[in-house]
């Protein structure tokens, strides 16, 4: 039975959950009655994952030529792809909110890429738009493994970070992944830990930090916010390809799309 809190976890709850690492948090913030409009305001084959654990700095990205995701037999080398240039954290939240539109139970989005590249910002925008609560507290599930949020239509959104797992099947059982992947909306970081449970129909998103190799090292928060991020969205399955094409054709991402 998942824990349920109003708004977000307290320090006492965090302490408790660190001793029970496989439980999920369910945040039930206020659900607004009004619908949420789109908040946009600005104009090869995947390698198999090794079961041995690696430090975060050794596997910083994933994609068609990188090891942080398992390929499935249905993956196509020419999968439909969108590439975005995302200049600010606010833009990243906007992208998350746009991608959330129309999601339903069984939709799985795998998140990977550089540390600090915007996965939490993306997830925050996604969750706030999908729940209808623009002030919902959305934090990284790194130490809790899973945070869950109730959407307006009753579907649960699971935001997971599986880094602390080794990829063994028995470690996934307490998370009830069979149910989550079939009935819920999932945002999953470190998706290589899913192993054979990696869905064939899914959306992969790679987050990369675009930094000039000749630029000086930035330390301040203001400098960090100005570092541009690049997102690659790769559709696996007709369902996700149709969704990405719709977002592109309807102009939701026009200001951010990088043309080939």
Tab-separated table of C-alpha atoms in Angstrom:
chain	number	residue	atom	x	y	z
A	1	UNK	CA	0.000	0.000	0.000
A	2	UNK	CA	1.684	3.250	-1.071
A	3	UNK	CA	2.185	6.147	1.340
A	4	UNK	CA	-0.085	9.139	0.685
A	5	UNK	CA	0.751	12.695	1.692
A	6	UNK	CA	-0.758	16.112	1.108
A	7	UNK	CA	1.633	18.255	-0.931
A	8	UNK	CA	4.961	16.482	-0.401
A	9	UNK	CA	7.166	14.390	1.916
A	10	UNK	CA	8.392	15.684	5.286
A	11	UNK	CA	11.862	15.052	6.667
A	12	UNK	CA	10.472	12.382	8.986
A	13	UNK	CA	8.794	10.662	6.057
A	14	UNK	CA	11.995	10.816	4.041
A	15	UNK	CA	13.888	9.218	6.907
A	16	UNK	CA	11.304	6.445	7.108
A	17	UNK	CA	11.308	5.827	3.380
A	18	UNK	CA	15.075	5.581	3.169
A	19	UNK	CA	14.782	2.459	5.308
A	20	UNK	CA	12.026	1.076	3.034
A	21	UNK	CA	13.435	1.855	-0.408
A	22	UNK	CA	10.936	0.019	-2.575
A	23	UNK	CA	7.780	1.857	-1.568
A	24	UNK	CA	6.152	4.598	-3.603
A	25	UNK	CA	5.096	8.037	-2.461
A	26	UNK	CA	1.699	9.264	-3.580
A	27	UNK	CA	1.276	13.027	-3.540
A	28	UNK	CA	-2.328	14.205	-3.479
A	29	UNK	CA	-2.308	17.948	-3.958
A	30	UNK	CA	-5.359	20.035	-4.724
A	31	UNK	CA	-6.910	19.242	-8.094
A	32	UNK	CA	-8.135	22.343	-9.903
A	33	UNK	CA	-11.539	22.139	-11.533
A	34	UNK	CA	-10.562	24.225	-14.546
A	35	UNK	CA	-8.891	22.524	-17.474
A	36	UNK	CA	-5.223	23.216	-18.115
A	37	UNK	CA	-4.380	24.791	-21.428
A	38	UNK	CA	-1.040	24.263	-23.084
A	39	UNK	CA	1.333	26.560	-21.153
A	40	UNK	CA	3.772	27.086	-24.014
A	41	UNK	CA	4.594	30.771	-23.961
A	42	UNK	CA	7.700	30.847	-26.137
A	43	UNK	CA	7.673	31.633	-29.431
A	44	UNK	CA	21.741	2.555	-35.082
A	45	UNK	CA	20.664	-0.058	-32.525
A	46	UNK	CA	20.676	0.424	-28.788
A	47	UNK	CA	23.383	-1.432	-26.899
A	48	UNK	CA	22.435	-3.912	-24.213
A	49	UNK	CA	22.884	-2.962	-20.598
A	50	UNK	CA	25.389	-4.770	-18.408
A	51	UNK	CA	23.998	-5.916	-15.053
A	52	UNK	CA	27.041	-4.584	-13.200
A	53	UNK	CA	26.412	-1.208	-11.530
A	54	UNK	CA	28.217	1.843	-12.834
A	55	UNK	CA	28.853	5.227	-11.286
A	56	UNK	CA	26.704	8.070	-12.671
A	57	UNK	CA	29.675	9.741	-14.357
A	58	UNK	CA	30.444	6.581	-16.329
A	59	UNK	CA	27.016	6.368	-17.977
A	60	UNK	CA	25.813	9.936	-18.418
A	61	UNK	CA	23.663	9.586	-21.515
A	62	UNK	CA	21.597	7.056	-23.396
A	63	UNK	CA	20.345	6.708	-26.920
A	64	UNK	CA	20.775	4.536	-30.013
A	65	UNK	CA	24.523	4.203	-29.438
A	66	UNK	CA	24.692	4.228	-25.643
A	67	UNK	CA	24.138	1.634	-22.911
A	68	UNK	CA	21.515	2.996	-20.506
A	69	UNK	CA	18.513	1.370	-22.181
A	70	UNK	CA	17.721	-2.112	-23.399
A	71	UNK	CA	16.700	-2.550	-27.007
A	72	UNK	CA	13.658	-4.648	-27.841
A	73	UNK	CA	13.049	-6.779	-30.905
A	74	UNK	CA	10.497	-4.258	-32.187
A	75	UNK	CA	12.813	-1.233	-32.075
A	76	UNK	CA	13.534	0.361	-35.434
A	77	UNK	CA	16.756	2.101	-36.367
A	78	UNK	CA	14.762	4.750	-38.251
A	79	UNK	CA	12.285	5.483	-35.445
A	80	UNK	CA	10.571	8.865	-35.769
A	81	UNK	CA	12.604	11.456	-33.848
A	82	UNK	CA	12.279	15.073	-32.781
A	83	UNK	CA	15.242	17.089	-31.580
A	84	UNK	CA	14.669	20.188	-29.464
A	85	UNK	CA	16.851	23.031	-28.212
A	86	UNK	CA	15.616	24.053	-24.752
A	87	UNK	CA	17.233	27.261	-23.418
A	88	UNK	CA	15.666	27.621	-19.938
A	89	UNK	CA	14.182	25.554	-17.093
A	90	UNK	CA	10.828	27.226	-17.805
A	91	UNK	CA	10.992	26.022	-21.391
A	92	UNK	CA	11.816	22.523	-20.133
A	93	UNK	CA	8.684	22.519	-17.964
A	94	UNK	CA	6.684	23.701	-20.979
A	95	UNK	CA	7.969	20.767	-23.034
A	96	UNK	CA	6.949	18.382	-20.250
A	97	UNK	CA	3.455	19.843	-20.161
A	98	UNK	CA	3.073	19.527	-23.935
A	99	UNK	CA	4.226	15.897	-23.956
A	100	UNK	CA	1.730	15.105	-21.177
A	101	UNK	CA	-1.259	16.068	-23.303
A	102	UNK	CA	-3.418	13.067	-24.154
A	103	UNK	CA	-1.339	10.541	-22.210
A	104	UNK	CA	-3.266	7.550	-20.907
A	105	UNK	CA	-2.786	4.403	-18.878
A	106	UNK	CA	0.026	2.262	-20.257
A	107	UNK	CA	2.023	5.185	-21.671
A	108	UNK	CA	5.706	4.877	-20.742
A	109	UNK	CA	8.349	7.576	-21.153
A	110	UNK	CA	11.985	6.663	-20.514
A	111	UNK	CA	14.221	9.529	-19.379
A	112	UNK	CA	17.999	9.508	-19.560
A	113	UNK	CA	20.934	11.779	-20.194
A	114	UNK	CA	23.338	14.160	-18.541
A	115	UNK	CA	23.049	14.882	-14.845
A	116	UNK	CA	21.413	18.256	-14.263
A	117	UNK	CA	20.095	18.407	-17.821
A	118	UNK	CA	16.452	18.959	-16.875
A	119	UNK	CA	14.766	15.605	-16.219
A	120	UNK	CA	13.146	16.882	-13.010
A	121	UNK	CA	12.045	20.134	-14.696
A	122	UNK	CA	10.507	18.150	-17.551
A	123	UNK	CA	8.743	15.847	-15.090
A	124	UNK	CA	7.471	18.803	-13.066
A	125	UNK	CA	5.847	20.358	-16.119
A	126	UNK	CA	4.429	16.987	-17.149
A	127	UNK	CA	2.919	16.219	-13.742
A	128	UNK	CA	1.522	19.701	-13.122
A	129	UNK	CA	-0.215	19.793	-16.497
A	130	UNK	CA	-1.538	16.244	-16.228
A	131	UNK	CA	-2.852	16.706	-12.669
A	132	UNK	CA	-4.210	20.197	-13.297
A	133	UNK	CA	-2.307	21.548	-10.282
A	134	UNK	CA	0.177	24.221	-11.357
A	135	UNK	CA	1.654	24.357	-7.846
A	136	UNK	CA	2.076	20.611	-7.324
A	137	UNK	CA	5.375	19.856	-5.599
A	138	UNK	CA	7.344	17.585	-7.925
A	139	UNK	CA	10.783	16.454	-6.755
A	140	UNK	CA	13.367	13.954	-7.915
A	141	UNK	CA	12.646	10.350	-6.821
A	142	UNK	CA	16.355	9.497	-6.625
A	143	UNK	CA	16.261	8.290	-3.003
A	144	UNK	CA	12.620	7.195	-2.902
A	145	UNK	CA	12.653	5.216	-6.164
A	146	UNK	CA	9.088	6.231	-6.996
A	147	UNK	CA	6.780	9.222	-6.538
A	148	UNK	CA	3.179	8.910	-7.698
A	149	UNK	CA	0.668	11.639	-8.505
A	150	UNK	CA	-3.087	11.307	-9.211
A	151	UNK	CA	-4.132	12.811	-12.544
A	152	UNK	CA	-7.476	14.550	-13.014
A	153	UNK	CA	-8.974	11.449	-14.654
A	154	UNK	CA	-7.878	9.177	-11.798
A	155	UNK	CA	-4.890	7.610	-13.553
A	156	UNK	CA	-1.722	7.498	-11.463
A	157	UNK	CA	1.480	9.040	-12.790
A	158	UNK	CA	4.591	7.194	-11.593
A	159	UNK	CA	7.891	9.102	-11.645
A	160	UNK	CA	10.667	6.588	-10.994
A	161	UNK	CA	14.439	6.678	-10.654
A	162	UNK	CA	15.801	3.124	-10.744
A	163	UNK	CA	19.478	3.983	-10.290
A	164	UNK	CA	19.653	2.367	-6.842
A	165	UNK	CA	18.564	-0.971	-8.287
A	166	UNK	CA	20.952	-3.441	-9.885
A	167	UNK	CA	18.578	-4.673	-12.578
A	168	UNK	CA	17.652	-7.923	-10.850
A	169	UNK	CA	14.096	-9.100	-11.422
A	170	UNK	CA	13.288	-9.547	-7.731
A	171	UNK	CA	14.113	-5.889	-7.027
A	172	UNK	CA	11.349	-4.739	-9.380
A	173	UNK	CA	8.585	-6.870	-7.865
A	174	UNK	CA	7.807	-4.537	-4.915
A	175	UNK	CA	7.248	-1.728	-7.430
A	176	UNK	CA	4.465	-3.768	-9.114
A	177	UNK	CA	5.886	-2.923	-12.535
A	178	UNK	CA	3.475	-5.208	-14.422
A	179	UNK	CA	0.553	-3.120	-13.189
A	180	UNK	CA	2.341	0.225	-13.513
A	181	UNK	CA	3.421	-0.320	-17.126
A	182	UNK	CA	-0.029	-1.532	-18.198
A	183	UNK	CA	-2.383	0.737	-16.241
A	184	UNK	CA	-0.483	3.904	-15.291
A	185	UNK	CA	1.495	6.715	-16.910
A	186	UNK	CA	5.216	6.259	-16.221
A	187	UNK	CA	8.231	8.572	-16.297
A	188	UNK	CA	11.273	6.362	-15.682
A	189	UNK	CA	14.882	7.428	-15.125
A	190	UNK	CA	17.697	4.862	-15.374
A	191	UNK	CA	15.426	2.677	-17.521
A	192	UNK	CA	18.131	0.090	-18.146
A	193	UNK	CA	17.167	-1.377	-14.769
A	194	UNK	CA	13.867	-2.499	-16.298
A	195	UNK	CA	15.667	-5.275	-18.133
A	196	UNK	CA	13.313	-7.550	-20.034
A	197	UNK	CA	10.351	-5.431	-18.844
A	198	UNK	CA	11.317	-2.552	-21.169
A	199	UNK	CA	8.119	-1.837	-23.150
A	200	UNK	CA	8.266	-2.157	-26.919
A	201	UNK	CA	5.839	0.768	-27.243
A	202	UNK	CA	7.350	3.768	-25.479
A	203	UNK	CA	8.878	7.227	-25.842
A	204	UNK	CA	12.616	7.628	-25.195
A	205	UNK	CA	13.881	11.104	-24.274
A	206	UNK	CA	17.595	11.878	-24.139
A	207	UNK	CA	18.619	14.995	-22.175
A	208	UNK	CA	21.965	16.560	-23.036
A	209	UNK	CA	23.679	19.710	-21.842
A	210	UNK	CA	24.948	21.825	-24.746
A	211	UNK	CA	28.065	23.582	-23.535
A	212	UNK	CA	30.757	25.313	-25.583
A	213	UNK	CA	33.944	23.334	-25.080
A	214	UNK	CA	35.908	26.605	-25.007
A	215	UNK	CA	33.662	28.340	-22.476
A	216	UNK	CA	34.757	28.910	-18.915
A	217	UNK	CA	33.315	26.774	-16.156
A	218	UNK	CA	30.113	28.294	-14.737
A	219	UNK	CA	29.442	28.064	-11.026
A	220	UNK	CA	26.515	30.397	-10.304
A	221	UNK	CA	22.868	29.407	-10.496
A	222	UNK	CA	22.184	32.201	-12.993
A	223	UNK	CA	24.897	30.895	-15.310
A	224	UNK	CA	23.569	27.345	-14.979
A	225	UNK	CA	20.107	28.486	-16.057
A	226	UNK	CA	21.567	29.915	-19.266
A	227	UNK	CA	23.157	26.626	-20.328
A	228	UNK	CA	21.159	25.280	-23.255
A	229	UNK	CA	19.776	21.771	-23.154
A	230	UNK	CA	19.124	19.494	-26.115
A	231	UNK	CA	16.335	16.913	-26.056
A	232	UNK	CA	15.975	13.998	-28.452
A	233	UNK	CA	12.526	12.413	-28.431
A	234	UNK	CA	12.441	8.988	-30.102
A	235	UNK	CA	9.117	7.233	-30.735
A	236	UNK	CA	8.863	3.443	-30.504
A	237	UNK	CA	5.547	2.211	-31.852
A	238	UNK	CA	2.854	3.777	-34.020
A	239	UNK	CA	1.100	5.268	-30.982
A	240	UNK	CA	4.051	7.460	-29.987
A	241	UNK	CA	4.995	8.288	-33.570
A	242	UNK	CA	1.478	9.622	-34.167
A	243	UNK	CA	1.683	11.665	-30.968
A	244	UNK	CA	5.053	13.237	-31.810
A	245	UNK	CA	4.001	14.036	-35.365
A	246	UNK	CA	0.867	15.725	-34.016
A	247	UNK	CA	2.876	17.907	-31.634
A	248	UNK	CA	5.184	18.924	-34.466
A	249	UNK	CA	2.436	19.466	-37.062
A	250	UNK	CA	0.249	21.515	-34.706
A	251	UNK	CA	3.146	23.848	-33.894
A	252	UNK	CA	3.386	23.203	-30.145
A	253	UNK	CA	7.176	22.906	-30.375
A	254	UNK	CA	7.928	25.218	-33.316
A	255	UNK	CA	10.236	27.555	-31.396
A	256	UNK	CA	12.352	24.695	-30.100
A	257	UNK	CA	12.627	22.151	-32.921
A	258	UNK	CA	16.099	21.703	-34.402
A	259	UNK	CA	15.748	21.095	-38.133
A	260	UNK	CA	17.964	18.389	-39.646
